[in-house]
XYZ file of N, CA and C in Angstrom:
336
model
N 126.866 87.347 -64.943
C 126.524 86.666 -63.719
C 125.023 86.865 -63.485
N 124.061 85.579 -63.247
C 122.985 85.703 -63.433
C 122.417 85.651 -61.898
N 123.252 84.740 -61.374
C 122.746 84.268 -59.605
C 124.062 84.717 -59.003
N 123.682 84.887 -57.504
C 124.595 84.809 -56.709
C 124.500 84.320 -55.539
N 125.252 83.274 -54.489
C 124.426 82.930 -53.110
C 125.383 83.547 -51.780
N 124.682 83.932 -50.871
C 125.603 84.159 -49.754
C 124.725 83.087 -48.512
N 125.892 82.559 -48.063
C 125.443 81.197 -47.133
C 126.732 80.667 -46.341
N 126.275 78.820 -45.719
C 126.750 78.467 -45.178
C 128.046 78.275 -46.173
N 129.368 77.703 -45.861
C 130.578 77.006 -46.520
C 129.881 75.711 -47.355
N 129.339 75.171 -47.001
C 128.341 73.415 -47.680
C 128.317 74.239 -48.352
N 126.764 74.828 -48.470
C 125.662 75.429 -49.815
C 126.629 76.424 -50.547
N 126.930 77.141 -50.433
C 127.863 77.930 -51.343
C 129.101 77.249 -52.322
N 130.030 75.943 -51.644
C 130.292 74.931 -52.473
C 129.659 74.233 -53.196
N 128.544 73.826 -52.804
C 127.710 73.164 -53.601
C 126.990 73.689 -54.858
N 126.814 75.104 -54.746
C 126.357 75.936 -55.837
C 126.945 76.276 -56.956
N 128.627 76.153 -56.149
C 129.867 76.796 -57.136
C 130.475 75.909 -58.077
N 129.733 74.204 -58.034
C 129.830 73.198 -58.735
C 128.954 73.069 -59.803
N 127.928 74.017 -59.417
C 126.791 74.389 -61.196
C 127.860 75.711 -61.685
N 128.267 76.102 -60.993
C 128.693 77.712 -61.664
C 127.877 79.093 -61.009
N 127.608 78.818 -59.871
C 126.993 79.904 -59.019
C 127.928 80.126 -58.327
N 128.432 81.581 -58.236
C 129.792 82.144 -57.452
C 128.567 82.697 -55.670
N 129.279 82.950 -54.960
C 129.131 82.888 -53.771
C 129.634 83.012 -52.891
N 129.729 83.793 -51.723
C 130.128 84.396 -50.448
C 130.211 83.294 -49.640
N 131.163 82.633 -49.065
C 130.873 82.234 -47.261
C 130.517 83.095 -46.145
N 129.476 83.214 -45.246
C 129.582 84.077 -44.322
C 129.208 83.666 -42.823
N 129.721 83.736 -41.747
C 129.514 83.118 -40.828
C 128.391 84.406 -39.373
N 128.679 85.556 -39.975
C 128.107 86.243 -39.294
C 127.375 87.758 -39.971
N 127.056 88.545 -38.687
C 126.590 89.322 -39.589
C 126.707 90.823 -40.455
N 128.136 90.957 -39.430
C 129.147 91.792 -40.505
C 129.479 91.102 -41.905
N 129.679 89.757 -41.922
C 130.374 89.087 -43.474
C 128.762 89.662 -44.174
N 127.936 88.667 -43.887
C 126.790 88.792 -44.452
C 126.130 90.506 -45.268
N 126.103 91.462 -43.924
C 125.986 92.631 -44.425
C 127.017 93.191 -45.713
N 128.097 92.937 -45.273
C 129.583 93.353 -46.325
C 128.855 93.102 -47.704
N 128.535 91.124 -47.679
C 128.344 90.643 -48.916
C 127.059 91.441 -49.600
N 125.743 91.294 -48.905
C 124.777 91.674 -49.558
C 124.828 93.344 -49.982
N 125.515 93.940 -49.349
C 125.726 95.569 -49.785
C 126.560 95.510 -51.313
N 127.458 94.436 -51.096
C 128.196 94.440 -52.754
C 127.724 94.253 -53.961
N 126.292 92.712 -53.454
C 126.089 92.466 -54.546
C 124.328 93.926 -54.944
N 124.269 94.006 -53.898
C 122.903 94.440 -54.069
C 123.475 96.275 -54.936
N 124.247 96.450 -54.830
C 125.367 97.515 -55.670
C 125.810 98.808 -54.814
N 125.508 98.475 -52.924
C 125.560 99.419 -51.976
C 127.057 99.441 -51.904
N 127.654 98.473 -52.178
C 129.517 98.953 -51.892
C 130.199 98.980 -53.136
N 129.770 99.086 -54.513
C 131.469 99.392 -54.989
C 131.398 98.134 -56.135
N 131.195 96.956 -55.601
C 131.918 96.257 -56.314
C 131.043 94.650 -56.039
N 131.130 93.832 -56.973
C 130.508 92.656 -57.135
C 131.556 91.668 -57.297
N 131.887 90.737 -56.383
C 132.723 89.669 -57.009
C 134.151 89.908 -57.763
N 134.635 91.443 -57.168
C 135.520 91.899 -57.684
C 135.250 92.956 -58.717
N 133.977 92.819 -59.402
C 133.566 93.349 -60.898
C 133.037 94.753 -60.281
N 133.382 96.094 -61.030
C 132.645 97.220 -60.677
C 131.221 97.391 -60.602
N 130.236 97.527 -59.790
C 128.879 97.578 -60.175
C 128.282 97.995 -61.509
N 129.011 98.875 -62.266
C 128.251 99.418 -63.682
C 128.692 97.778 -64.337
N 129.359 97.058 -64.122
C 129.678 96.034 -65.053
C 127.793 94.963 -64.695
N 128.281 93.506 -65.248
C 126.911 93.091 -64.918
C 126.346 92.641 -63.790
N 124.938 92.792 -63.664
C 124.426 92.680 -62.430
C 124.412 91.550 -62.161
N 123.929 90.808 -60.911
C 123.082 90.358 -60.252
C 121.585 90.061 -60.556
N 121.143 89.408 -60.667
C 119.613 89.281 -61.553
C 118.709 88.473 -60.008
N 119.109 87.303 -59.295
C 118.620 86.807 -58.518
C 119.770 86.688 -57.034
N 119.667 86.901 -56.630
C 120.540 86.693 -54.840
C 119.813 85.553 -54.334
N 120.430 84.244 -54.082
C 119.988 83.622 -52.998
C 120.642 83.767 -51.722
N 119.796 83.553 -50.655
C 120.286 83.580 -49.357
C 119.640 82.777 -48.315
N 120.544 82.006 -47.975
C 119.800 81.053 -46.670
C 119.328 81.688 -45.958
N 118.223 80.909 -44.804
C 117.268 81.473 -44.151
C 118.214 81.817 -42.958
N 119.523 81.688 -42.771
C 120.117 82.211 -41.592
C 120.425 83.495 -41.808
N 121.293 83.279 -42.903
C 121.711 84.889 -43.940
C 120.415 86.027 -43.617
N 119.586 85.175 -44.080
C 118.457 85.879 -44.137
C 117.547 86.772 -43.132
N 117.803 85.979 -42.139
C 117.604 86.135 -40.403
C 118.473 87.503 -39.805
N 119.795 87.496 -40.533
C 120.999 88.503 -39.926
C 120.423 89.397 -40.450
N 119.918 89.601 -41.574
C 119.368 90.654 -42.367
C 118.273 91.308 -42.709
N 117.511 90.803 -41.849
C 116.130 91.272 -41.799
C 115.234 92.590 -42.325
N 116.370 93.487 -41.185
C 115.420 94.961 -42.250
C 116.372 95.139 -43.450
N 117.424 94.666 -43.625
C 118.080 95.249 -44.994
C 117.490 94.424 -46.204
N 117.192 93.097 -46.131
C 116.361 92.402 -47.196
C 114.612 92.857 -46.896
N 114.578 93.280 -46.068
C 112.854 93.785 -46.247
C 113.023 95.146 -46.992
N 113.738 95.992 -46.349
C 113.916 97.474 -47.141
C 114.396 97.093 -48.759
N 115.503 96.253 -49.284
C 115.422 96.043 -50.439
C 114.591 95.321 -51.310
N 113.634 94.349 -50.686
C 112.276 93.964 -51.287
C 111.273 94.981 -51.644
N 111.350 95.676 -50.985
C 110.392 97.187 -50.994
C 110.608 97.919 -52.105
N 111.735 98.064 -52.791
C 112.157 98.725 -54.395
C 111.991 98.287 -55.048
N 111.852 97.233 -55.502
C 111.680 96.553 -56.502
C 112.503 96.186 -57.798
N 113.668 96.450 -56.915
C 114.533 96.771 -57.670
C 115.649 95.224 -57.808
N 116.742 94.887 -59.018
C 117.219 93.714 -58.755
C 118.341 93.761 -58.316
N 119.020 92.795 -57.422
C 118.381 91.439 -57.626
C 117.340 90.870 -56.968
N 116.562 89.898 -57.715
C 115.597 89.719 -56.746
C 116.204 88.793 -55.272
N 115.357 88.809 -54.715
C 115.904 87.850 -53.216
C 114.860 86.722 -53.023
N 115.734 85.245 -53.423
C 115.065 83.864 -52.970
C 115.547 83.782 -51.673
N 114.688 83.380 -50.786
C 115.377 82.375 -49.526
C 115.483 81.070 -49.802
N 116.283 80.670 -49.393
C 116.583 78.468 -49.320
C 117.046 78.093 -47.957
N 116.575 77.097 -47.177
C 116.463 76.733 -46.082
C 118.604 76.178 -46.005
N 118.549 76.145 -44.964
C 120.294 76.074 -44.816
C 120.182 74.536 -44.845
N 121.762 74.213 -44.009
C 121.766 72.988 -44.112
C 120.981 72.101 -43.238
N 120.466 72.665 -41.789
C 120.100 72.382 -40.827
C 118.322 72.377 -41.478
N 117.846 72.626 -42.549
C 116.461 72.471 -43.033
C 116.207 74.090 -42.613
N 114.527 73.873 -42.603
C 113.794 75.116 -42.178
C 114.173 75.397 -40.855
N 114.324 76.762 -40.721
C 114.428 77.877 -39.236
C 112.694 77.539 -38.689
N 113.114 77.146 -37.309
C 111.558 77.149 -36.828
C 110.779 78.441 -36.554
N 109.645 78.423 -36.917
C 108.878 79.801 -37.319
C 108.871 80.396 -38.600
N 109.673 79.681 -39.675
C 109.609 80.368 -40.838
C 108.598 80.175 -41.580
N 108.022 80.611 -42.466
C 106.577 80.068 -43.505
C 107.850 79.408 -44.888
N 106.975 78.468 -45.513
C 107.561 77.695 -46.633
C 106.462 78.636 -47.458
N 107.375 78.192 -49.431
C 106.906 79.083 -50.022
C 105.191 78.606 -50.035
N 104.888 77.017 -49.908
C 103.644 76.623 -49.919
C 102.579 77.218 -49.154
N 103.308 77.644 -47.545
C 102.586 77.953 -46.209
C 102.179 79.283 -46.910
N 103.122 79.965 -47.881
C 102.783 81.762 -47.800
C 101.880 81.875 -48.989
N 101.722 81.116 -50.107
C 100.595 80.911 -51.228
C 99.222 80.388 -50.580
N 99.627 79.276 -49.876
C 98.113 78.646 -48.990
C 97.171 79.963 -48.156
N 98.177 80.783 -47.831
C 97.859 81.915 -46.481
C 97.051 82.898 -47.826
N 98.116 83.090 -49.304
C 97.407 83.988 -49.781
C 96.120 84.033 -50.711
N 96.344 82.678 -51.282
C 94.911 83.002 -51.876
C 93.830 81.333 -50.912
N 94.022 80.585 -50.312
C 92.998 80.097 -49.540
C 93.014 78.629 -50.167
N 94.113 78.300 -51.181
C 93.615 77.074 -51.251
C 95.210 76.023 -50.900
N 94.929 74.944 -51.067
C 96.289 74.082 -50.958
C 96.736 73.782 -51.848
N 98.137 73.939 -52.155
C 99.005 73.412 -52.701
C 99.569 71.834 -52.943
């Protein structure tokens, strides 16, 4: 298992039609549950024991993402995998969020 997404019911069907397995989660107990499993804090992945294979990339909508704030900032901080993409939900971008363009433009000064 190379990806994994935790999201809305849409995007997580929609993923599981390439072959990306995936969480539904509507709040932020589901959400926490999920990302502790895959990230290897509970036990178990998709059923699979954590020593089995990892996780390489986690996507997570920007709502997911929102519930989780210091736990995806504290696991960005290790450097450790999986890595963490955000993808805008179904509703588009969360207002106030930076796009990946807005956060490259901010870092080195030119446009995209």
């Amino acid at each position: 298992m190379q990806y994994f997404v935790i999201g809305e019911r849409e995007l997580v069907l929609a993923f599981n039609l390439v072959g990306v397995q995936g969480d539904v989660v509507v709040n932020r107990t589901e959400a926490l549950d999920s990302f502790n499993r895959v990230t290897g804090k509970g036990g178990v992945i998709a059923g699979m024991p954590v020593t089995e294979e990892r996780v390489k990339v986690l996507i997570l909508t920007e709502e997911v993402s929102s519930m989780l704030e210091d736990e995806v900032s504290e696991w960005q901080k290790t450097g450790k995998f999986p890595l963490i993409v955000e993808i805008p939900g179904i509703n588009g971008h969360l207002e106030g969020k930076k796009t990946l363009t807005d956060a490259i433009r901010e870092a080195i000064g030119i446009s995209v």
